[in-house]
XYZ file of C-alpha atoms in Angstrom:
640
model
C 14.020 -38.498 8.549
C 13.284 -35.471 11.304
C 13.520 -34.809 14.515
C 10.755 -35.940 16.524
C 7.740 -34.254 17.813
C 8.788 -31.720 20.724
C 6.013 -30.104 23.176
C 5.834 -26.877 22.060
C 3.558 -23.883 22.037
C 3.251 -20.148 21.047
C -0.291 -19.974 22.944
C -0.217 -17.947 26.017
C -3.508 -19.012 28.618
C -4.649 -15.682 27.270
C -4.496 -16.443 23.297
C -6.682 -19.798 24.220
C -8.892 -17.511 26.104
C -9.470 -14.746 23.469
C -9.792 -17.278 20.991
C -12.530 -19.486 22.884
C -14.503 -16.561 23.638
C -14.159 -15.243 19.807
C -11.790 -12.124 20.012
C -8.391 -13.432 18.975
C -7.764 -11.279 15.781
C -4.127 -12.521 15.063
C -4.389 -16.137 15.392
C -2.106 -15.577 11.418
C 0.716 -15.542 14.243
C 0.386 -19.162 16.381
C -1.892 -20.897 14.218
C -0.117 -22.438 11.535
C 3.114 -23.232 10.409
C 6.399 -20.921 11.999
C 9.925 -21.914 11.674
C 12.639 -20.591 13.828
C 15.607 -21.386 15.837
C 14.847 -23.599 19.478
C 18.219 -25.059 20.867
C 20.016 -23.756 18.467
C 18.823 -26.232 15.863
C 16.052 -24.836 13.027
C 12.918 -26.512 12.457
C 9.166 -25.953 12.495
C 6.344 -25.072 15.151
C 2.362 -26.469 14.103
C -0.568 -25.447 15.457
C -3.747 -26.414 14.467
C -7.485 -26.320 15.532
C -9.227 -30.080 15.928
C -11.221 -30.332 18.692
C -12.975 -32.977 17.822
C -9.741 -35.302 16.880
C -8.556 -38.811 18.687
C -5.393 -37.601 17.013
C -3.765 -35.569 14.894
C 0.106 -36.577 13.283
C 1.885 -34.023 10.439
C 2.907 -36.319 7.966
C 5.189 -34.419 4.082
C 7.939 -35.612 1.896
C 10.264 -35.304 5.756
C 8.682 -37.765 6.908
C 7.223 -40.575 4.127
C 4.156 -39.328 4.478
C 4.282 -42.077 7.389
C 1.066 -40.704 9.562
C 2.320 -42.260 12.800
C 5.771 -40.796 13.056
C 4.941 -36.926 14.134
C 1.946 -36.946 16.363
C 1.309 -33.744 17.508
C 0.488 -32.485 21.262
C -2.911 -31.961 22.102
C -3.403 -28.925 24.362
C -4.715 -29.557 28.527
C -6.861 -26.634 28.363
C -9.776 -28.069 26.385
C -9.128 -25.798 23.531
C -8.473 -28.533 20.701
C -5.683 -26.755 19.639
C -2.321 -30.115 18.703
C 0.794 -28.537 18.185
C 4.255 -29.098 18.112
C 7.878 -28.763 17.342
C 9.627 -30.489 14.771
C 13.418 -29.632 14.278
C 15.266 -29.919 10.834
C 11.761 -29.032 8.988
C 12.171 -25.661 6.898
C 10.820 -23.327 4.720
C 9.411 -24.969 1.623
C 8.598 -28.382 3.649
C 5.753 -29.776 2.311
C 3.109 -31.361 4.282
C -1.068 -32.257 5.526
C -2.183 -32.883 8.893
C -3.241 -36.222 9.553
C -6.588 -36.534 11.031
C -8.239 -39.492 13.053
C -11.813 -38.504 14.350
C -13.132 -40.300 17.798
C -15.694 -41.821 14.735
C -12.241 -43.762 13.407
C -12.348 -41.217 10.159
C -9.302 -40.580 9.036
C -8.833 -37.127 6.974
C -5.789 -35.877 5.276
C -6.563 -31.924 5.963
C -4.392 -29.105 4.174
C -3.094 -26.609 6.677
C -6.120 -23.527 7.224
C -3.052 -21.363 8.259
C -0.253 -22.150 5.376
C 1.387 -18.960 4.167
C 1.612 -21.058 0.934
C 0.043 -24.283 -0.550
C 1.097 -26.538 -3.691
C -0.323 -25.345 -7.232
C -3.967 -27.008 -7.977
C -4.773 -29.955 -8.557
C -2.169 -30.783 -5.806
C -3.096 -30.512 -2.393
C -0.576 -29.881 0.440
C 0.529 -26.950 2.337
C 3.964 -25.480 2.028
C 6.156 -24.359 4.989
C 6.335 -20.599 3.621
C 7.016 -17.346 4.978
C 5.232 -13.633 4.826
C 8.927 -12.295 5.624
C 8.733 -8.777 3.081
C 11.453 -5.846 3.260
C 8.800 -3.746 2.001
C 9.762 -0.257 0.463
C 6.411 1.678 0.828
C 6.647 3.012 3.502
C 5.078 6.361 2.131
C 2.212 5.212 0.592
C 1.749 3.901 4.262
C 1.705 7.093 5.726
C -0.536 8.354 3.493
C -2.875 6.173 2.131
C -5.431 7.691 4.822
C -5.647 10.807 1.610
C -6.159 8.390 -1.045
C -8.356 5.928 0.793
C -10.906 9.206 2.472
C -14.450 8.838 1.932
C -14.091 13.072 0.894
C -11.704 12.126 -1.955
C -11.453 10.455 -5.519
C -12.082 6.209 -6.018
C -11.804 4.957 -9.375
C -11.476 1.437 -8.620
C -10.093 -1.271 -11.503
C -10.979 -4.706 -10.978
C -9.764 -7.365 -12.637
C -8.793 -10.986 -12.354
C -4.673 -11.658 -12.521
C -5.022 -15.031 -14.487
C -6.985 -13.361 -17.580
C -5.797 -9.327 -17.290
C -3.019 -10.376 -20.065
C -0.826 -13.373 -21.221
C 1.981 -14.314 -23.129
C 0.759 -14.419 -26.373
C 3.774 -16.705 -26.999
C 2.471 -19.114 -24.635
C -1.210 -18.602 -24.231
C -1.783 -21.104 -21.367
C 0.676 -20.166 -19.197
C -0.651 -17.840 -16.266
C 1.999 -15.127 -15.251
C 3.310 -14.425 -11.896
C 1.959 -11.209 -9.806
C 6.028 -10.242 -10.772
C 5.574 -10.594 -14.545
C 2.824 -8.619 -14.813
C 3.589 -5.653 -12.034
C 5.373 -3.571 -14.483
C 2.938 -3.295 -17.345
C -0.191 -2.603 -14.806
C 1.609 -0.257 -12.721
C 2.147 1.862 -16.497
C -1.303 0.518 -17.505
C -2.974 2.419 -14.290
C -1.213 5.207 -14.457
C -1.941 5.970 -17.955
C -5.448 5.294 -17.527
C -6.147 6.894 -14.575
C -7.545 4.563 -12.167
C -6.874 5.093 -8.221
C -6.944 2.100 -7.393
C -6.608 -1.554 -8.878
C -8.924 -4.737 -6.935
C -8.130 -8.034 -7.412
C -10.804 -10.794 -7.500
C -9.663 -13.045 -4.575
C -6.274 -14.122 -5.215
C -6.500 -16.936 -1.697
C -5.415 -20.136 -2.808
C -8.799 -21.734 -4.622
C -8.059 -25.304 -6.017
C -10.978 -24.989 -8.852
C -9.918 -22.016 -11.165
C -13.031 -21.584 -12.780
C -14.588 -20.451 -9.452
C -12.550 -17.397 -10.100
C -10.875 -17.719 -6.309
C -14.202 -17.156 -4.731
C -14.080 -20.932 -3.567
C -11.459 -20.766 -1.265
C -9.239 -23.078 0.670
C -6.206 -21.631 1.831
C -7.458 -18.273 3.583
C -3.960 -17.163 4.708
C -2.196 -17.948 1.174
C -1.480 -16.136 -1.664
C -2.526 -18.481 -5.299
C 0.738 -20.410 -5.990
C -0.744 -20.513 -10.079
C 1.044 -16.721 -9.238
C 4.057 -17.298 -7.567
C 5.009 -16.317 -4.267
C 3.380 -14.532 -1.683
C 6.862 -12.471 -2.226
C 5.877 -11.898 -5.389
C 2.080 -10.961 -4.600
C 4.268 -8.419 -2.533
C 5.897 -6.880 -4.876
C 3.157 -6.121 -6.941
C 1.453 -4.422 -4.273
C 4.511 -2.597 -3.552
C 5.147 -1.360 -6.995
C 1.765 -0.376 -6.918
C 1.711 1.737 -4.325
C 5.468 3.120 -5.395
C 3.699 4.623 -7.889
C 0.586 6.131 -6.077
C -2.319 2.981 -6.862
C -4.210 1.779 -3.783
C -4.691 -2.083 -3.630
C -8.196 -3.739 -2.397
C -8.462 -7.779 -2.397
C -11.517 -9.346 -3.203
C -12.563 -11.268 0.078
C -14.889 -14.340 0.676
C -16.166 -14.769 4.128
C -19.625 -16.099 3.348
C -18.819 -19.652 1.935
C -16.085 -22.342 1.824
C -15.925 -25.481 -0.878
C -16.411 -29.005 0.313
C -12.909 -30.608 -0.849
C -11.807 -33.520 1.101
C -8.488 -31.533 1.854
C -10.412 -27.569 3.008
C -12.267 -26.644 5.955
C -15.535 -28.733 5.620
C -15.688 -31.235 8.181
C -11.858 -30.322 9.378
C -11.797 -32.765 11.962
C -14.828 -35.003 11.307
C -17.553 -33.074 12.566
C -18.611 -29.744 11.192
C -16.302 -27.504 12.652
C -15.738 -24.174 10.722
C -19.510 -24.814 8.862
C -22.981 -25.763 10.707
C -24.182 -29.298 11.012
C -27.992 -28.427 9.667
C -28.118 -28.155 6.172
C -30.984 -25.814 5.910
C -27.859 -23.839 7.686
C -24.683 -24.917 6.589
C -24.849 -25.933 3.167
C -25.272 -22.807 0.000
C -27.436 -23.895 -2.649
C -26.467 -21.040 -4.788
C -22.609 -22.288 -4.997
C -22.883 -26.094 -3.430
C -20.235 -24.595 -0.632
C -20.783 -24.640 3.092
C -22.188 -21.746 5.014
C -19.510 -20.167 8.279
C -20.804 -20.711 11.244
C -20.797 -17.525 12.770
C -21.775 -18.796 16.306
C -18.708 -20.241 17.007
C -16.213 -17.798 18.834
C -13.403 -20.000 16.960
C -14.684 -19.624 13.663
C -15.364 -16.029 14.252
C -11.514 -15.452 15.406
C -10.356 -17.297 12.255
C -12.406 -14.989 9.540
C -11.451 -11.594 11.667
C -8.213 -12.868 11.895
C -7.867 -13.325 8.050
C -9.307 -9.549 7.375
C -6.548 -8.140 9.172
C -3.894 -10.632 8.227
C -4.126 -9.344 4.323
C -3.881 -5.836 5.660
C -1.327 -5.980 7.949
C 1.318 -8.613 5.855
C 0.442 -7.746 2.452
C -0.326 -4.048 2.753
C -3.650 -4.153 1.598
C -5.965 -0.731 1.623
C -9.374 -2.246 1.853
C -10.981 -5.337 1.532
C -14.312 -5.601 -0.552
C -16.557 -8.278 1.389
C -18.216 -10.669 -1.287
C -21.975 -11.901 -0.847
C -22.836 -9.766 1.740
C -26.454 -9.929 1.282
C -26.066 -14.160 1.826
C -24.647 -13.762 4.905
C -27.828 -11.747 6.397
C -30.916 -13.284 5.362
C -31.304 -17.254 6.781
C -33.715 -17.896 4.551
C -31.428 -16.413 1.120
C -32.086 -18.179 -1.885
C -34.038 -21.143 -0.152
C -37.909 -22.112 -0.388
C -40.337 -22.139 2.862
C -39.009 -25.188 5.155
C -35.321 -25.091 3.017
C -34.525 -22.696 5.900
C -34.246 -22.295 10.002
C -35.893 -18.977 11.601
C -33.441 -17.242 14.123
C -34.515 -17.197 18.109
C -37.358 -14.058 18.008
C -39.107 -15.978 14.739
C -37.224 -13.919 11.762
C -35.457 -14.143 8.850
C -32.474 -12.245 9.440
C -29.292 -14.107 10.419
C -28.222 -12.304 13.546
C -25.035 -14.378 13.973
C -23.459 -13.020 10.771
C -24.719 -9.695 11.782
C -22.479 -9.806 14.593
C -19.763 -11.159 13.052
C -19.747 -8.588 10.711
C -20.095 -5.512 12.948
C -17.235 -7.192 15.236
C -15.035 -7.606 11.743
C -15.589 -3.573 10.990
C -14.934 -2.394 14.283
C -11.665 -4.938 14.295
C -10.615 -3.667 11.023
C -11.271 -0.052 11.025
C -10.086 -0.212 15.105
C -6.115 -1.581 13.828
C -6.528 0.289 10.404
C -7.801 3.557 10.239
C -6.622 4.503 6.964
C -8.118 1.914 5.197
C -11.639 0.686 3.505
C -14.147 -2.411 3.716
C -17.089 -2.079 1.133
C -19.898 -4.566 1.223
C -21.522 -6.689 -1.959
C -25.312 -5.965 -0.168
C -27.611 -6.743 -3.320
C -30.881 -5.736 -0.842
C -32.149 -2.797 1.106
C -30.592 -3.846 4.389
C -30.475 -0.223 6.165
C -27.249 0.872 7.685
C -24.793 -1.299 5.629
C -22.086 1.847 4.981
C -23.680 3.636 8.839
C -21.257 2.923 11.826
C -21.623 0.053 14.256
C -22.672 2.131 17.308
C -25.740 3.799 15.201
C -27.113 0.365 14.378
C -25.404 -0.379 11.217
C -23.034 -3.192 10.173
C -20.076 -0.410 10.107
C -18.696 -0.937 6.002
C -17.068 1.752 4.632
C -18.805 1.807 1.179
C -21.677 -0.414 -0.533
C -22.517 -1.571 -4.175
C -25.098 0.101 -5.329
C -26.467 -2.567 -6.995
C -29.543 -0.959 -7.630
C -28.309 1.947 -9.480
C -26.145 -0.470 -11.559
C -29.754 -3.073 -12.346
C -31.605 0.138 -13.664
C -29.130 1.927 -15.962
C -27.911 -0.836 -17.767
C -31.488 -2.067 -18.084
C -32.124 2.095 -19.312
C -29.289 1.724 -21.273
C -29.907 -1.751 -23.115
C -33.130 -0.004 -23.955
C -33.501 1.424 -28.090
C -33.723 5.298 -27.768
C -36.723 5.306 -29.112
C -38.300 4.079 -26.292
C -36.371 5.443 -23.661
C -38.693 8.672 -23.105
C -41.077 5.723 -21.061
C -38.365 4.716 -19.702
C -37.059 7.543 -17.299
C -37.799 7.283 -14.375
C -35.024 4.475 -14.332
C -32.314 6.858 -15.192
C -33.522 9.236 -12.386
C -34.651 6.750 -9.644
C -31.518 6.167 -7.872
C -31.340 9.661 -6.792
C -34.192 9.271 -4.274
C -31.965 7.045 -1.979
C -28.117 7.566 -3.718
C -27.717 9.260 -0.196
C -29.122 6.772 2.339
C -25.511 4.739 2.308
C -22.176 5.255 1.277
C -22.609 3.634 -2.377
C -20.179 2.491 -5.360
C -20.755 2.279 -8.007
C -19.957 -0.908 -9.965
C -19.951 -2.063 -13.327
C -18.808 -5.358 -12.326
C -17.589 -8.487 -13.672
C -20.641 -10.401 -12.890
C -22.191 -8.255 -15.392
C -19.634 -9.460 -18.251
C -20.394 -13.442 -17.764
C -22.658 -16.304 -17.884
C -24.563 -14.908 -21.428
C -24.960 -11.107 -20.111
C -22.239 -10.388 -23.069
C -19.809 -7.231 -22.381
C -20.603 -3.733 -22.065
C -20.153 -2.566 -25.865
C -23.013 -5.426 -26.798
C -25.745 -4.423 -24.547
C -25.959 -1.229 -25.556
C -28.335 -0.823 -28.873
C -27.695 -0.064 -32.422
C -24.797 0.290 -34.791
C -21.267 0.090 -34.015
C -21.346 4.190 -34.059
C -24.355 3.976 -31.596
C -23.258 1.080 -29.234
C -20.114 3.029 -28.575
C -21.404 6.272 -27.917
C -24.426 4.779 -25.593
C -21.467 2.901 -23.556
C -19.380 6.346 -23.542
C -22.564 8.257 -22.020
C -23.324 5.577 -19.581
C -19.951 6.015 -18.416
C -20.099 10.147 -17.897
C -23.505 9.205 -15.919
C -21.387 7.255 -14.069
C -18.639 9.176 -13.466
C -20.782 12.084 -12.495
C -22.992 10.692 -10.104
C -22.062 10.266 -6.819
C -20.507 7.703 -5.218
C -16.957 6.253 -5.912
C -16.282 4.133 -9.401
C -15.121 0.592 -10.481
C -15.053 -0.889 -13.390
C -13.554 -4.594 -14.703
C -11.079 -4.881 -16.871
C -11.698 -4.643 -20.861
C -14.834 -2.096 -20.094
C -12.399 0.574 -20.548
C -11.365 -0.248 -24.118
C -14.777 -2.073 -25.323
C -14.504 -5.197 -24.728
C -16.629 -6.961 -27.465
C -15.902 -10.549 -26.472
C -17.485 -11.439 -22.570
C -14.803 -12.381 -20.374
C -13.117 -15.542 -20.352
C -11.010 -16.574 -17.659
C -9.038 -18.907 -19.404
C -7.724 -16.472 -21.885
C -6.865 -12.965 -22.219
C -8.209 -9.877 -22.694
C -8.455 -8.939 -26.623
C -5.844 -5.938 -26.561
C -5.623 -6.498 -29.816
C -8.563 -4.034 -30.009
C -7.115 -0.616 -28.595
C -5.916 -0.495 -32.422
C -9.570 0.142 -33.980
C -10.628 3.375 -33.649
C -13.670 2.846 -31.638
C -12.121 1.170 -28.947
C -9.024 3.096 -28.608
C -11.713 6.206 -28.251
C -13.415 4.207 -25.555
C -9.321 3.940 -24.090
C -8.460 7.353 -24.502
C -12.294 8.505 -23.116
C -11.628 6.394 -20.013
C -8.370 8.567 -19.818
C -10.063 11.713 -19.550
C -13.084 10.708 -17.317
C -10.434 9.583 -14.590
C -8.454 12.640 -15.310
C -11.446 14.827 -14.930
C -12.736 12.672 -11.963
C -9.236 12.731 -9.691
C -9.260 16.693 -10.556
C -12.883 18.267 -10.281
C -13.252 18.730 -6.632
C -16.868 18.619 -7.275
C -17.200 14.933 -8.142
C -15.845 13.607 -4.833
C -15.763 16.110 -2.019
C -19.437 15.626 -1.387
C -19.887 11.430 -2.578
C -21.942 11.091 -0.134
C -23.896 13.809 0.612
C -26.685 15.461 -0.557
C -25.244 18.219 -1.077
C -22.984 17.202 -3.756
C -25.653 16.956 -6.175
C -28.946 19.586 -7.414
C -30.944 18.534 -10.106
C -31.151 21.455 -13.044
C -34.162 18.978 -15.349
C -34.625 15.636 -14.616
C -38.347 15.769 -15.973
C -37.597 15.946 -19.838
C -38.475 12.755 -20.576
C -39.631 13.039 -24.515
C -36.531 14.257 -25.636
C -34.999 11.638 -22.965
C -32.836 15.053 -21.580
C -31.054 15.426 -17.787
C -29.534 17.573 -16.671
C -27.584 18.194 -13.041
C -25.057 19.850 -11.064
C -22.499 18.378 -8.988
C -21.501 20.521 -6.037
C -17.994 20.582 -3.732
C -17.198 22.993 -0.627
C -15.538 26.291 -3.084
C -19.081 27.109 -5.328
C -16.744 27.883 -7.785
C -15.851 24.238 -8.472
C -19.270 23.181 -9.290
C -19.775 21.312 -12.935
C -23.316 20.851 -14.648
C -23.590 17.591 -16.744
C -25.826 17.261 -19.671
C -26.908 13.743 -20.895
C -28.837 13.721 -24.353
C -29.903 10.397 -24.527
C -31.246 9.995 -28.321
C -29.273 10.152 -31.484
C -30.350 13.130 -32.555
C -28.772 16.670 -32.196
C -30.727 18.868 -30.204
C -29.812 23.109 -31.170
C -30.513 26.054 -29.191
C -31.880 23.067 -26.029
C -31.813 25.555 -23.615
C -30.922 24.525 -20.189
C -30.709 26.738 -16.541
C -27.517 26.855 -15.199
C -26.351 26.994 -11.578
C -24.873 30.415 -11.552
C -23.848 33.571 -13.606
C -21.375 34.016 -15.901
C -19.532 31.658 -18.551
C -19.799 28.350 -18.812
C -17.241 25.713 -20.465
C -17.305 22.342 -22.289
C -14.340 20.229 -19.792
C -15.388 17.296 -21.242
C -17.953 16.033 -24.827
C -18.443 12.150 -24.891
C -19.305 12.747 -28.531
C -15.724 14.445 -29.004
C -13.745 12.638 -32.574
C -10.721 11.362 -30.055
C -13.364 8.889 -28.549
C -15.353 8.008 -31.862
C -17.490 10.797 -31.574
C -19.185 12.109 -34.071
C -17.143 15.715 -33.226
C -20.601 18.229 -32.585
C -18.671 21.017 -30.382
C -20.362 22.919 -27.775
C -18.308 25.886 -27.818
C -18.697 28.123 -24.483
C -22.313 29.619 -23.551
C -22.972 32.424 -21.737
C -25.228 32.649 -18.960
C -28.229 34.133 -19.793
C -30.787 36.328 -16.823
C -34.190 34.009 -18.499
C -35.177 31.940 -15.962
C -35.294 28.347 -17.039
C -35.969 25.487 -14.612
C -36.281 27.177 -11.692
C -32.998 28.522 -12.093
C -32.893 32.564 -12.438
C -30.324 31.834 -15.179
C -30.069 29.207 -18.312
C -28.249 28.860 -21.477
C -28.824 27.611 -24.922
C -26.708 24.379 -25.913
C -26.008 22.433 -29.239
C -26.693 18.725 -27.491
C -24.426 16.435 -29.495
C -26.169 12.676 -29.492
C -26.123 9.926 -27.877
C -23.352 11.744 -25.828
C -22.829 14.551 -22.327
C -21.357 17.066 -21.409
C -19.260 18.248 -17.995
C -19.284 22.262 -17.947
C -17.777 24.245 -15.647
C -17.849 28.114 -15.204
C -15.351 30.109 -16.431
C -13.149 32.239 -13.674
C -13.061 35.610 -13.950
C -9.280 35.809 -13.179
C -8.345 33.161 -16.192
C -10.404 35.096 -18.999
């Protein structure tokens, strides 16, 4: 038996007033379990918010899970905070909070602020620490350069548990530390600038992929300790690779040990199911109107940025937060105070979140997964926007995949699906996603969305990727898509790495490397990612040939690029196309190159001619390879 509960508090009156006002954004320094010396003895301080509890005690192995031996003290100020110090309890101790409500209900809850949890299906919290001797100071000092909106951002989205497994024991999950070395080398080879991890916060249900979180402040124990995750992030940083974390402030599961009805009441969620229950995911919606809940969530965002050195947060399911009637029929939702469908409390929360993130960490990015036409998602809050750094371009993804899935014979009738995105491309700071959502639930793999035989499927997919990388906006590609995995993503197994030995897949992998190299080394592709100054149509109306041509422009006109896509399997000889300026234009990338499993139709350097074409004073004749794209750049005179 350890010592009895001693009266102790880490909270000042100011802390409590900030918490109650929804303005305390570092609650992780106060709530949860914290080990330190007191009166010469080691022990742990516990603090939990349970305002509607009659009593709260700490139970664990240290007291035989006895709910009567270590009862916490409730603060006198009406804050609903229960706290106390227990000598002799140290790092590694399992614990829960035994809560008795005023209605006599008895609950055993994990700690909302626990830094570590038992590995599922076990559900106890663990006294832990985020202490780590970081060695990534150089990256942290310079990361404003890598995360800036006028720099290349090419994101590799991945699920830690299914990226790779040990072939000798495929049921065993590898740890963060296990995969660190291979992941670093792989990302360096492929050329992505950032890795984005699907939610690695603790979640009880593995098939949720991490989107049903119970332990918001804990790295999932499935993959190791907090320090193991820190090691992985540090190794990526040491090799010039940024790390984005997928984050879920929209909903949480109803597991008995989690946030749901935490103190016997709907503490974190709305009591009214029309506001508090999410029909799409059978989960529960945070009550953004409760100040303490906003403090909890914003503190959580800052926690991952501070303690884990994350370089940004991709915020999940923002659309579901913005609309009160999201996925609900008439009569199943409650209008706002003005009778509208907008969730005013969630809007206020998102603005507060982004203001807090960028004021504390101006060198990171927040990225919204928002699928509607809500205005100003990535515009500053002072101008009425939500304040995100970027927004996923879901419309581009939908239209583009639909276009490329069509037989080339019929593409001429759907040409507008390819060109439509440029009508709104600069309304937001868009990230172009080809994410995990597109390769699950029967949607098939990326390569199997493409029409035709094997050669045509891979040629179509290379053309799609070239279009993506040369379209304005930043880029995101889900793991496996970079080598043309043929099977739909399965979270229960490793990617099919053995495919890399076959020519179509190795060619796709080689092509993605070339695309990332091009993107990172050609300023015209990123200096004006979010501005119309960076794009110009050369030919957008040649539907009958399914050809488009456009220029990407940088600050220096000498860096301008010409992109031509021929999205039919017909080689187009002597195709005249306007060029941005006179001179010799040489091919930087041809997606039909034999190294990429293409047919090897070549386009040599061309000399612009003073023949007006497509509203350009200069033009040239090209050989357009089948189902392929060309990227050309004017040869500089001093290189001739």
